[in-house]
Amino acid sequence: MNSYTFASEIVIPTVKEALADRANRRRIYIAGIVTYHLVDYIAAEAGLDKSEICENVRKVCKPAFDVVQGACHGTKHAGNATRGYRFKPGEERNVPAFAFDSPGVGWGHGRWDVPGLSVENGGAELFLDTCLQIVLFTCCKTYENQLGILDLSFLDRMVLEAKPFKD
């Protein structure tokens, strides 16, 4: 299976399912795992070392990539405690959708429009679903030779309008 096939048949449908249910830990974890492992397929196809692919993606979206990589390893290994971003499954914060006049989901407590799972990285609160979208988008833009033109129109607008890739 090449990078394009893995992305179109495995990664994109899995990410779409996760984005349809952003507070679902299982779907978000699995989407993060397959999104991170897209670097393996790119490396194999391009004949490059996986660490080179990781560093190229990390240069563009370090906080998001570190979270996705840490969540991938942490999920698979009951916690990532050895290096990089340390993720322990179940320690993410469940953030409900923002709502007026609802206790616990007002200003500073809820997320605009959709619920989600957040983690802290470097003092910033990052949403797992946004991080995996950013990493997928960065892989697709950085490695178009391997991934071709994939339909990413389902990604959040803020991801699609990322400044590093504005034409």
PDB file of C-alpha atoms in Angstrom:
ATOM      1  CA  MET A   1       0.000   0.000   0.000  1.00  0.00           C
ATOM      2  CA  ASN A   2       1.427   3.389  -0.934  1.00  0.00           C
ATOM      3  CA  SER A   3       1.045   6.720   0.917  1.00  0.00           C
ATOM      4  CA  TYR A   4      -1.873   7.929  -1.182  1.00  0.00           C
ATOM      5  CA  THR A   5      -3.850   4.709  -0.690  1.00  0.00           C
ATOM      6  CA  PHE A   6      -3.180   4.659   3.064  1.00  0.00           C
ATOM      7  CA  ALA A   7      -4.228   8.308   3.347  1.00  0.00           C
ATOM      8  CA  SER A   8      -7.349   8.002   1.194  1.00  0.00           C
ATOM      9  CA  GLU A   9      -8.589   4.624   2.464  1.00  0.00           C
ATOM     10  CA  ILE A  10      -7.506   4.660   6.115  1.00  0.00           C
ATOM     11  CA  VAL A  11      -6.490   8.106   7.383  1.00  0.00           C
ATOM     12  CA  ILE A  12      -9.089  10.382   5.813  1.00  0.00           C
ATOM     13  CA  PRO A  13     -12.167   8.230   6.618  1.00  0.00           C
ATOM     14  CA  THR A  14     -10.902   7.739  10.177  1.00  0.00           C
ATOM     15  CA  VAL A  15     -10.311  11.478  10.644  1.00  0.00           C
ATOM     16  CA  LYS A  16     -13.764  12.246   9.209  1.00  0.00           C
ATOM     17  CA  GLU A  17     -15.351   9.874  11.728  1.00  0.00           C
ATOM     18  CA  ALA A  18     -13.424  11.521  14.554  1.00  0.00           C
ATOM     19  CA  LEU A  19     -14.405  15.022  13.457  1.00  0.00           C
ATOM     20  CA  ALA A  20     -18.051  13.983  13.428  1.00  0.00           C
ATOM     21  CA  ASP A  21     -17.711  13.044  17.125  1.00  0.00           C
ATOM     22  CA  ARG A  22     -14.864  15.189  18.497  1.00  0.00           C
ATOM     23  CA  ALA A  23     -15.406  14.335  22.152  1.00  0.00           C
ATOM     24  CA  ASN A  24     -15.212  10.595  21.464  1.00  0.00           C
ATOM     25  CA  ARG A  25     -11.902   9.484  22.948  1.00  0.00           C
ATOM     26  CA  ARG A  26     -11.736   6.236  20.938  1.00  0.00           C
ATOM     27  CA  ARG A  27     -12.274   7.941  17.591  1.00  0.00           C
ATOM     28  CA  ILE A  28      -9.865  10.781  18.336  1.00  0.00           C
ATOM     29  CA  TYR A  29      -7.129   8.433  19.584  1.00  0.00           C
ATOM     30  CA  ILE A  30      -7.425   6.143  16.552  1.00  0.00           C
ATOM     31  CA  ALA A  31      -7.474   9.101  14.154  1.00  0.00           C
ATOM     32  CA  GLY A  32      -4.322  10.437  15.796  1.00  0.00           C
ATOM     33  CA  ILE A  33      -2.593   7.071  15.526  1.00  0.00           C
ATOM     34  CA  VAL A  34      -3.285   6.617  11.801  1.00  0.00           C
ATOM     35  CA  THR A  35      -2.513  10.274  11.062  1.00  0.00           C
ATOM     36  CA  TYR A  36       0.861  10.026  12.803  1.00  0.00           C
ATOM     37  CA  HIS A  37       1.702   6.768  11.028  1.00  0.00           C
ATOM     38  CA  LEU A  38       1.216   8.432   7.664  1.00  0.00           C
ATOM     39  CA  VAL A  39       4.863   9.494   8.124  1.00  0.00           C
ATOM     40  CA  ASP A  40       5.879   5.807   7.940  1.00  0.00           C
ATOM     41  CA  TYR A  41       4.212   5.422   4.551  1.00  0.00           C
ATOM     42  CA  ILE A  42       5.707   8.659   3.230  1.00  0.00           C
ATOM     43  CA  ALA A  43       9.191   7.651   4.424  1.00  0.00           C
ATOM     44  CA  ALA A  44       8.951   4.179   2.873  1.00  0.00           C
ATOM     45  CA  GLU A  45       7.714   5.525  -0.438  1.00  0.00           C
ATOM     46  CA  ALA A  46      10.179   8.425  -0.605  1.00  0.00           C
ATOM     47  CA  GLY A  47      13.104   6.246   0.491  1.00  0.00           C
ATOM     48  CA  LEU A  48      13.798   8.560   3.430  1.00  0.00           C
ATOM     49  CA  ASP A  49      14.314   7.970   7.121  1.00  0.00           C
ATOM     50  CA  LYS A  50      11.154   8.364   9.195  1.00  0.00           C
ATOM     51  CA  SER A  51      12.921  10.837  11.491  1.00  0.00           C
ATOM     52  CA  GLU A  52      13.555  13.125   8.506  1.00  0.00           C
ATOM     53  CA  ILE A  53       9.845  13.136   7.631  1.00  0.00           C
ATOM     54  CA  CYS A  54       8.953  13.815  11.271  1.00  0.00           C
ATOM     55  CA  GLU A  55      11.373  16.740  11.469  1.00  0.00           C
ATOM     56  CA  ASN A  56      10.109  18.245   8.208  1.00  0.00           C
ATOM     57  CA  VAL A  57       6.517  18.136   9.445  1.00  0.00           C
ATOM     58  CA  ARG A  58       7.528  19.313  12.927  1.00  0.00           C
ATOM     59  CA  LYS A  59       9.234  22.398  11.409  1.00  0.00           C
ATOM     60  CA  VAL A  60       5.860  23.556  10.094  1.00  0.00           C
ATOM     61  CA  CYS A  61       3.576  22.598  12.983  1.00  0.00           C
ATOM     62  CA  LYS A  62       5.660  21.692  16.038  1.00  0.00           C
ATOM     63  CA  PRO A  63       3.051  21.946  18.807  1.00  0.00           C
ATOM     64  CA  ALA A  64       0.427  20.000  16.824  1.00  0.00           C
ATOM     65  CA  PHE A  65       2.902  17.376  15.634  1.00  0.00           C
ATOM     66  CA  ASP A  66       4.321  16.870  19.131  1.00  0.00           C
ATOM     67  CA  VAL A  67       0.813  16.343  20.535  1.00  0.00           C
ATOM     68  CA  VAL A  68      -0.195  13.876  17.798  1.00  0.00           C
ATOM     69  CA  GLN A  69       3.086  11.963  18.090  1.00  0.00           C
ATOM     70  CA  GLY A  70       2.877  11.902  21.905  1.00  0.00           C
ATOM     71  CA  ALA A  71      -0.780  10.867  21.881  1.00  0.00           C
ATOM     72  CA  CYS A  72      -0.027   8.113  19.365  1.00  0.00           C
ATOM     73  CA  HIS A  73       2.803   6.658  21.437  1.00  0.00           C
ATOM     74  CA  GLY A  74       1.037   7.286  24.744  1.00  0.00           C
ATOM     75  CA  THR A  75      -2.142   5.594  23.583  1.00  0.00           C
ATOM     76  CA  LYS A  76      -0.321   2.549  22.241  1.00  0.00           C
ATOM     77  CA  HIS A  77       2.002   2.168  25.245  1.00  0.00           C
ATOM     78  CA  ALA A  78      -0.242   3.057  28.232  1.00  0.00           C
ATOM     79  CA  GLY A  79       1.423   6.442  28.550  1.00  0.00           C
ATOM     80  CA  ASN A  80       4.386   8.093  26.832  1.00  0.00           C
ATOM     81  CA  ALA A  81       6.830   8.849  29.624  1.00  0.00           C
ATOM     82  CA  THR A  82      10.211   8.590  27.950  1.00  0.00           C
ATOM     83  CA  ARG A  83      10.612  11.550  25.583  1.00  0.00           C
ATOM     84  CA  GLY A  84       8.841  14.317  23.755  1.00  0.00           C
ATOM     85  CA  TYR A  85       5.319  15.362  24.641  1.00  0.00           C
ATOM     86  CA  ARG A  86       4.123  13.110  27.449  1.00  0.00           C
ATOM     87  CA  PHE A  87       0.585  11.871  26.923  1.00  0.00           C
ATOM     88  CA  LYS A  88      -1.283   9.605  29.282  1.00  0.00           C
ATOM     89  CA  PRO A  89      -4.613   8.316  27.970  1.00  0.00           C
ATOM     90  CA  GLY A  90      -7.552   9.590  29.948  1.00  0.00           C
ATOM     91  CA  GLU A  91      -5.789  12.714  31.200  1.00  0.00           C
ATOM     92  CA  GLU A  92      -7.124  14.940  28.424  1.00  0.00           C
ATOM     93  CA  ARG A  93      -9.827  17.432  29.363  1.00  0.00           C
ATOM     94  CA  ASN A  94     -13.335  16.982  27.970  1.00  0.00           C
ATOM     95  CA  VAL A  95     -14.437  20.446  26.838  1.00  0.00           C
ATOM     96  CA  PRO A  96     -18.146  20.848  26.114  1.00  0.00           C
ATOM     97  CA  ALA A  97     -19.513  23.100  23.396  1.00  0.00           C
ATOM     98  CA  PHE A  98     -19.948  26.691  24.533  1.00  0.00           C
ATOM     99  CA  ALA A  99     -23.457  27.670  25.541  1.00  0.00           C
ATOM    100  CA  PHE A 100     -24.947  30.785  27.114  1.00  0.00           C
ATOM    101  CA  ASP A 101     -26.719  30.335  30.440  1.00  0.00           C
ATOM    102  CA  SER A 102     -25.438  26.790  30.963  1.00  0.00           C
ATOM    103  CA  PRO A 103     -23.323  26.117  34.047  1.00  0.00           C
ATOM    104  CA  GLY A 104     -19.789  24.992  33.249  1.00  0.00           C
ATOM    105  CA  VAL A 105     -19.852  25.813  29.538  1.00  0.00           C
ATOM    106  CA  GLY A 106     -19.792  29.609  29.499  1.00  0.00           C
ATOM    107  CA  TRP A 107     -16.897  32.012  28.937  1.00  0.00           C
ATOM    108  CA  GLY A 108     -13.566  30.292  29.518  1.00  0.00           C
ATOM    109  CA  HIS A 109     -15.118  26.857  29.990  1.00  0.00           C
ATOM    110  CA  GLY A 110     -16.649  25.740  26.695  1.00  0.00           C
ATOM    111  CA  ARG A 111     -15.387  25.430  23.140  1.00  0.00           C
ATOM    112  CA  TRP A 112     -16.972  27.407  20.349  1.00  0.00           C
ATOM    113  CA  ASP A 113     -19.390  25.332  18.202  1.00  0.00           C
ATOM    114  CA  VAL A 114     -18.245  21.792  19.024  1.00  0.00           C
ATOM    115  CA  PRO A 115     -17.070  19.802  22.043  1.00  0.00           C
ATOM    116  CA  GLY A 116     -13.577  18.386  22.095  1.00  0.00           C
ATOM    117  CA  LEU A 117     -10.719  16.863  24.027  1.00  0.00           C
ATOM    118  CA  SER A 118      -7.890  19.174  25.037  1.00  0.00           C
ATOM    119  CA  VAL A 119      -4.408  18.760  26.440  1.00  0.00           C
ATOM    120  CA  GLU A 120      -1.826  21.174  27.736  1.00  0.00           C
ATOM    121  CA  ASN A 121       1.433  21.513  25.840  1.00  0.00           C
ATOM    122  CA  GLY A 122       3.933  24.215  26.668  1.00  0.00           C
ATOM    123  CA  GLY A 123       1.378  26.149  28.689  1.00  0.00           C
ATOM    124  CA  ALA A 124      -1.165  26.206  25.844  1.00  0.00           C
ATOM    125  CA  GLU A 125      -4.447  24.327  25.666  1.00  0.00           C
ATOM    126  CA  LEU A 126      -4.572  22.374  22.395  1.00  0.00           C
ATOM    127  CA  PHE A 127      -7.457  20.336  21.028  1.00  0.00           C
ATOM    128  CA  LEU A 128      -6.583  16.847  19.854  1.00  0.00           C
ATOM    129  CA  ASP A 129      -8.898  17.071  16.826  1.00  0.00           C
ATOM    130  CA  THR A 130      -7.325  20.344  15.687  1.00  0.00           C
ATOM    131  CA  CYS A 131      -3.804  18.966  16.134  1.00  0.00           C
ATOM    132  CA  LEU A 132      -4.514  15.889  14.027  1.00  0.00           C
ATOM    133  CA  GLN A 133      -6.075  18.040  11.283  1.00  0.00           C
ATOM    134  CA  ILE A 134      -3.020  20.306  11.232  1.00  0.00           C
ATOM    135  CA  VAL A 135      -0.649  17.339  11.004  1.00  0.00           C
ATOM    136  CA  LEU A 136      -2.668  15.704   8.218  1.00  0.00           C
ATOM    137  CA  PHE A 137      -2.842  18.968   6.281  1.00  0.00           C
ATOM    138  CA  THR A 138       0.902  19.581   6.749  1.00  0.00           C
ATOM    139  CA  CYS A 139       1.788  16.066   5.557  1.00  0.00           C
ATOM    140  CA  CYS A 140      -0.412  16.481   2.486  1.00  0.00           C
ATOM    141  CA  LYS A 141       1.037  19.894   1.593  1.00  0.00           C
ATOM    142  CA  THR A 142       4.650  18.976   2.337  1.00  0.00           C
ATOM    143  CA  TYR A 143       4.585  15.600   0.581  1.00  0.00           C
ATOM    144  CA  GLU A 144       2.350  16.174  -2.431  1.00  0.00           C
ATOM    145  CA  ASN A 145       4.661  13.966  -4.535  1.00  0.00           C
ATOM    146  CA  GLN A 146       3.734  10.969  -2.392  1.00  0.00           C
ATOM    147  CA  LEU A 147       0.190  11.919  -1.429  1.00  0.00           C
ATOM    148  CA  GLY A 148      -1.035  13.565  -4.597  1.00  0.00           C
ATOM    149  CA  ILE A 149      -4.124  15.705  -4.425  1.00  0.00           C
ATOM    150  CA  LEU A 150      -6.378  14.487  -1.643  1.00  0.00           C
ATOM    151  CA  ASP A 151      -9.754  16.070  -0.900  1.00  0.00           C
ATOM    152  CA  LEU A 152      -9.221  17.832   2.421  1.00  0.00           C
ATOM    153  CA  SER A 153     -12.282  20.057   2.141  1.00  0.00           C
ATOM    154  CA  PHE A 154     -13.755  18.407   5.259  1.00  0.00           C
ATOM    155  CA  LEU A 155     -11.060  19.962   7.476  1.00  0.00           C
ATOM    156  CA  ASP A 156     -11.865  22.986   9.614  1.00  0.00           C
ATOM    157  CA  ARG A 157     -11.554  26.286   7.764  1.00  0.00           C
ATOM    158  CA  MET A 158      -8.848  27.575  10.099  1.00  0.00           C
ATOM    159  CA  VAL A 159      -6.689  24.582   9.183  1.00  0.00           C
ATOM    160  CA  LEU A 160      -7.262  24.982   5.447  1.00  0.00           C
ATOM    161  CA  GLU A 161      -6.284  28.649   5.658  1.00  0.00           C
ATOM    162  CA  ALA A 162      -3.010  27.988   7.506  1.00  0.00           C
ATOM    163  CA  LYS A 163      -0.507  30.731   6.774  1.00  0.00           C
ATOM    164  CA  PRO A 164       2.530  28.508   6.002  1.00  0.00           C
ATOM    165  CA  PHE A 165       0.668  27.174   2.957  1.00  0.00           C
ATOM    166  CA  LYS A 166      -1.167  30.220   1.666  1.00  0.00           C
ATOM    167  CA  ASP A 167      -0.672  30.571  -2.076  1.00  0.00           C
TER     168      ASP A 167
END
